[in-house]
Amino acid sequence: MSYYVTTPIYYVNAEPHLGHAYSTIAADILARHMRQRGEDVFFLTGTDEHGEPVELPAEREGIPPQELADRNAPRFQEMGERIGASNDFFIRTSDPRHAAKVAEVMQRVYDNGHVYEGIYEGWYCPRCADFKTERELGPGNTCPIHEIPLEREREENWFFRLSAFEDDLKRLYAERPGFVVPHYRRNEALSFIEQGLDDVSLSRPRLKWGMVLPWDQSQRMYVWFDALLNYYTALSFAREGEDLTKRYWPANRHVLGKDILKFHAVIWPALLLAAGIEPPRGMVIHGFLLMGEKKMSKSLGNVLDPFEAIERFGSDALRFYCFREVSFGQDGAISAAGFEARYETELANDWGNLVSRTLAMVERYRDGVVPEADADPALEAGEDGLAGIDERVSELLDRIELTQALEEIWARVRRLNRYVEETRPWDLARAGDDERLDQVLYGLAEGIRVLALALHAYMPATTDRLLEALGEPERGLAAFGSRPGGASIERIPPLFPKLEAVA
Ligand code: MSP
């Protein structure tokens, strides 16, 4: 089955920060997990290069917006590579192939009678590229996200008839209970729809940096319309000489932060319906990474640089930390000190030591060959038993419980550590209890193999190293079934070296 997952496309006004990396890692975990399940996955990410969020900072620097985009887009591409994103394509909305497809879709919306000309008046935040309702305004008519004073704008616009889609949207939400997850974000989006929808402005005459409307050359398109359509347009040109739309559309999951919920959960499906295109199957909404009490953001100046964090801890540790520390879906504070603590206790000690000890004991007591033995029922059974861990993780990831699935895996890491302490293989070796030692070493080697497979979507680089050392070429779910002993293993340097050694 096909599985299409996307990240938001990032504004190229500045360099990427960890908040951006967070959306990409979440989508990457889903993409990698679905590949492990043998699905035909397409994973898209990219950059949002039009509109005032890019035009204004470029103006301040005195350079053309395309130049700013050309400078920053490669940084986002590089961020993806550095954090191990396995995206199949990277779209840039300044790509003329995207523009051509957007024009085609928007013309259909126009031909279907869903746009009209009118006057717009409201509070506009150029950083969000969004009009705020009176209810959303911060104190003193400020943007609640960027904390800047907003301008009252009045101008002639083309409008998209969003209000006409109220019933269609309600039906969509009723038919697909999992359309937006977590459920509290679904309720938020639905209550927004139920309060009654206003039409939205589709174009702006003052905008200089954006796509011209196909039916009115004097106006440029409001950036969100061109941006949302990236999810659809990319499929038509991501692969040279092939249109992937039939194969992957509608998308299974759009991953995004809660700040852009309304655009995705309300405007986006309505726009697709207006163009006669099937709406996406679902979307996944995450919360904010906070530094102190505030959302990490460039304009608030409290960002954690993902490149620096990777330099110090490695990309897998960063991926792990984000999803372990902050319960997926909720907001959560992160900090350099918290990261260090989790790195030491959970990655270097719990997991790293378990792996090193197991490999060392197989080498020392069994010449590096995993002994042939039957599985120890003591490791398989119970709440935190190894049996069925693959199904448990799949089931949780189907419900987009990224933090809970990781916790399930971690419960088994802790269990294996307890097992080492309880069975004391070094005593068994001293006492010459070969049969029991075989069983224990087999259980530990199997345990770390299965957990490495389960952790693979979260920490692809280090689990690849470990699985190679264990002589396991497979990454798919099929490999979860127990493997007989006999494999030769290799000792490898610590997966997560102590920080003193890193610094
Ligand atoms: N360009 C739009 C999205 C268009 S999608 C058709 C945009 N870009 S953004 O660069 O501002 O943000 C992109 C993503 O990064 C959003 O999902 C946003 O929630 C996420 N994050 C930015 N800062 C964040 C945190 N501090 N924490 C978690 N994610 C946040 O919006």
CSV table of C-alpha atoms in Angstrom, one decimal, residues 280-465:
chain,number,residue,atom,x,y,z
A,280,PRO,CA,-5.9,14.3,2.4
A,281,ARG,CA,-6.6,11.3,4.6
A,282,GLY,CA,-5.2,12.8,7.8
A,283,MET,CA,-3.0,15.2,9.6
A,284,VAL,CA,-0.8,15.0,12.6
A,285,ILE,CA,-0.5,18.1,14.8
A,286,HIS,CA,2.5,18.6,17.2
A,287,GLY,CA,3.0,21.2,19.9
A,288,PHE,CA,5.8,23.6,20.4
A,289,LEU,CA,9.3,23.1,21.7
A,290,LEU,CA,9.7,25.7,24.3
A,291,MET,CA,12.9,27.3,25.7
A,292,GLY,CA,12.0,28.5,29.2
A,293,GLU,CA,8.3,29.3,28.9
A,294,LYS,CA,8.3,30.6,25.3
A,295,LYS,CA,8.1,29.0,21.9
A,296,MET,CA,11.5,28.7,20.4
A,297,SER,CA,11.5,31.1,17.5
A,298,LYS,CA,14.0,33.1,15.6
A,299,SER,CA,12.1,36.3,16.2
A,300,LEU,CA,12.1,35.8,19.9
A,301,GLY,CA,15.8,35.0,19.8
A,302,ASN,CA,15.7,31.8,21.9
A,303,VAL,CA,16.5,29.1,19.5
A,304,LEU,CA,18.6,26.0,19.8
A,305,ASP,CA,20.7,25.5,16.8
A,306,PRO,CA,20.2,21.9,15.5
A,307,PHE,CA,23.6,21.9,13.8
A,308,GLU,CA,25.4,22.7,17.1
A,309,ALA,CA,23.3,20.1,19.0
A,310,ILE,CA,24.2,17.4,16.4
A,311,GLU,CA,27.8,18.4,16.6
A,312,ARG,CA,27.9,17.7,20.3
A,313,PHE,CA,25.4,14.8,20.8
A,314,GLY,CA,24.9,13.3,17.3
A,315,SER,CA,21.8,13.3,15.2
A,316,ASP,CA,20.2,10.2,16.7
A,317,ALA,CA,20.6,11.6,20.2
A,318,LEU,CA,18.8,14.8,19.1
A,319,ARG,CA,16.0,12.8,17.5
A,320,PHE,CA,15.6,10.7,20.6
A,321,TYR,CA,15.7,13.6,23.0
A,322,CYS,CA,12.9,15.6,21.2
A,323,PHE,CA,10.5,12.7,21.3
A,324,ARG,CA,11.4,11.4,24.7
A,325,GLU,CA,11.4,14.7,26.6
A,326,VAL,CA,8.3,16.3,25.1
A,327,SER,CA,5.1,14.2,25.0
A,328,PHE,CA,4.2,14.3,21.3
A,329,GLY,CA,1.3,16.5,20.6
A,330,GLN,CA,1.8,18.7,23.7
A,331,ASP,CA,4.1,21.7,24.2
A,332,GLY,CA,7.2,21.0,26.2
A,333,ALA,CA,10.3,22.7,27.4
A,334,ILE,CA,13.7,21.5,26.3
A,335,SER,CA,17.1,22.7,27.4
A,336,ALA,CA,20.8,21.9,26.9
A,337,ALA,CA,21.0,20.7,30.5
A,338,GLY,CA,18.0,18.4,30.1
A,339,PHE,CA,19.4,17.0,26.9
A,340,GLU,CA,22.7,16.3,28.5
A,341,ALA,CA,21.1,14.5,31.4
A,342,ARG,CA,19.0,12.3,29.2
A,343,TYR,CA,21.9,11.6,27.0
A,344,GLU,CA,24.0,10.3,29.9
A,345,THR,CA,21.3,8.4,31.8
A,346,GLU,CA,19.3,6.9,28.9
A,347,LEU,CA,21.5,6.8,25.8
A,348,ALA,CA,25.0,6.3,27.3
A,349,ASN,CA,23.9,4.2,30.3
A,350,ASP,CA,20.6,2.4,29.7
A,351,TRP,CA,21.0,1.6,26.1
A,352,GLY,CA,24.6,2.1,25.2
A,353,ASN,CA,25.9,0.1,28.2
A,354,LEU,CA,23.4,-2.7,27.6
A,355,VAL,CA,24.7,-3.0,24.0
A,356,SER,CA,28.4,-2.8,25.0
A,357,ARG,CA,28.1,-5.3,27.8
A,358,THR,CA,26.1,-7.8,25.6
A,359,LEU,CA,28.6,-7.6,22.8
A,360,ALA,CA,31.5,-7.9,25.2
A,361,MET,CA,30.1,-10.9,27.0
A,362,VAL,CA,29.3,-12.7,23.8
A,363,GLU,CA,32.8,-12.1,22.7
A,364,ARG,CA,34.4,-13.0,26.0
A,365,TYR,CA,32.4,-16.1,26.8
A,366,ARG,CA,31.4,-17.4,23.4
A,367,ASP,CA,34.2,-16.2,21.0
A,368,GLY,CA,31.9,-13.7,19.4
A,369,VAL,CA,29.2,-16.2,18.3
A,370,VAL,CA,25.6,-15.9,19.5
A,371,PRO,CA,25.0,-19.2,21.2
A,372,GLU,CA,22.2,-21.6,20.0
A,373,ALA,CA,19.5,-21.7,22.7
A,374,ASP,CA,15.8,-21.4,23.3
A,375,ALA,CA,14.4,-18.1,24.2
A,376,ASP,CA,14.1,-17.5,28.0
A,377,PRO,CA,10.4,-17.2,28.7
A,378,ALA,CA,11.3,-14.7,31.5
A,379,LEU,CA,12.2,-12.2,28.8
A,380,GLU,CA,9.3,-12.8,26.5
A,381,ALA,CA,6.3,-12.6,28.7
A,382,GLY,CA,4.6,-9.8,30.7
A,383,GLU,CA,3.8,-6.1,30.3
A,384,ASP,CA,7.3,-5.2,29.3
A,385,GLY,CA,8.2,-8.5,27.6
A,386,LEU,CA,9.8,-8.6,24.2
A,387,ALA,CA,7.1,-10.7,22.6
A,388,GLY,CA,4.8,-8.6,20.4
A,389,ILE,CA,6.9,-5.4,20.7
A,390,ASP,CA,6.6,-4.9,17.0
A,391,GLU,CA,2.8,-5.0,17.0
A,392,ARG,CA,2.7,-2.8,20.1
A,393,VAL,CA,4.9,-0.2,18.4
A,394,SER,CA,3.0,-0.4,15.1
A,395,GLU,CA,-0.3,0.0,16.9
A,396,LEU,CA,0.9,3.1,18.8
A,397,LEU,CA,2.5,4.7,15.7
A,398,ASP,CA,-0.8,4.1,13.8
A,399,ARG,CA,-2.3,6.3,16.5
A,400,ILE,CA,0.7,8.7,16.2
A,401,GLU,CA,1.7,8.1,19.8
A,402,LEU,CA,5.3,8.8,19.0
A,403,THR,CA,6.4,9.3,22.6
A,404,GLN,CA,4.4,6.4,24.0
A,405,ALA,CA,5.8,4.0,21.4
A,406,LEU,CA,9.3,5.1,22.4
A,407,GLU,CA,8.5,4.6,26.1
A,408,GLU,CA,7.3,1.0,25.3
A,409,ILE,CA,10.6,0.3,23.7
A,410,TRP,CA,12.5,1.9,26.6
A,411,ALA,CA,10.6,-0.2,29.1
A,412,ARG,CA,12.2,-3.2,27.3
A,413,VAL,CA,15.6,-1.6,27.4
A,414,ARG,CA,15.2,-1.3,31.2
A,415,ARG,CA,14.0,-4.8,31.4
A,416,LEU,CA,17.0,-6.2,29.6
A,417,ASN,CA,19.3,-4.3,32.0
A,418,ARG,CA,17.5,-5.8,35.0
A,419,TYR,CA,17.9,-9.2,33.4
A,420,VAL,CA,21.7,-8.7,33.2
A,421,GLU,CA,21.7,-7.8,36.9
A,422,GLU,CA,19.4,-10.7,37.9
A,423,THR,CA,21.1,-13.5,35.9
A,424,ARG,CA,24.7,-12.3,36.5
A,425,PRO,CA,26.2,-14.0,33.4
A,426,TRP,CA,29.8,-13.5,34.8
A,427,ASP,CA,28.8,-15.7,37.8
A,428,LEU,CA,27.3,-18.3,35.4
A,429,ALA,CA,30.6,-18.3,33.5
A,430,ARG,CA,32.6,-18.7,36.7
A,431,ALA,CA,30.4,-21.6,37.8
A,432,GLY,CA,30.6,-23.2,34.4
A,433,ASP,CA,26.8,-23.3,34.0
A,434,ASP,CA,27.1,-23.4,30.2
A,435,GLU,CA,23.5,-24.2,29.4
A,436,ARG,CA,22.1,-21.3,31.4
A,437,LEU,CA,24.8,-18.9,30.1
A,438,ASP,CA,23.9,-19.8,26.5
A,439,GLN,CA,20.3,-19.1,27.2
A,440,VAL,CA,21.1,-15.7,28.9
A,441,LEU,CA,23.5,-14.6,26.2
A,442,TYR,CA,21.2,-15.7,23.5
A,443,GLY,CA,18.3,-13.7,25.1
A,444,LEU,CA,20.4,-10.6,25.5
A,445,ALA,CA,21.7,-10.7,21.9
A,446,GLU,CA,18.2,-11.3,20.6
A,447,GLY,CA,16.9,-8.6,22.8
A,448,ILE,CA,19.2,-5.9,21.6
A,449,ARG,CA,18.6,-7.0,18.0
A,450,VAL,CA,14.8,-6.7,18.3
A,451,LEU,CA,15.1,-3.4,20.2
A,452,ALA,CA,17.5,-2.0,17.6
A,453,LEU,CA,14.9,-2.8,14.9
A,454,ALA,CA,12.2,-1.2,17.0
A,455,LEU,CA,14.3,1.9,17.6
A,456,HIS,CA,15.4,2.1,14.0
A,457,ALA,CA,12.8,4.6,12.9
A,458,TYR,CA,13.8,6.9,15.8
A,459,MET,CA,17.6,6.4,15.7
A,460,PRO,CA,18.5,5.2,12.2
A,461,ALA,CA,22.3,5.8,12.2
A,462,THR,CA,23.3,4.1,15.5
A,463,THR,CA,20.8,1.2,15.0
A,464,ASP,CA,22.3,0.6,11.6
A,465,ARG,CA,25.7,0.3,13.2
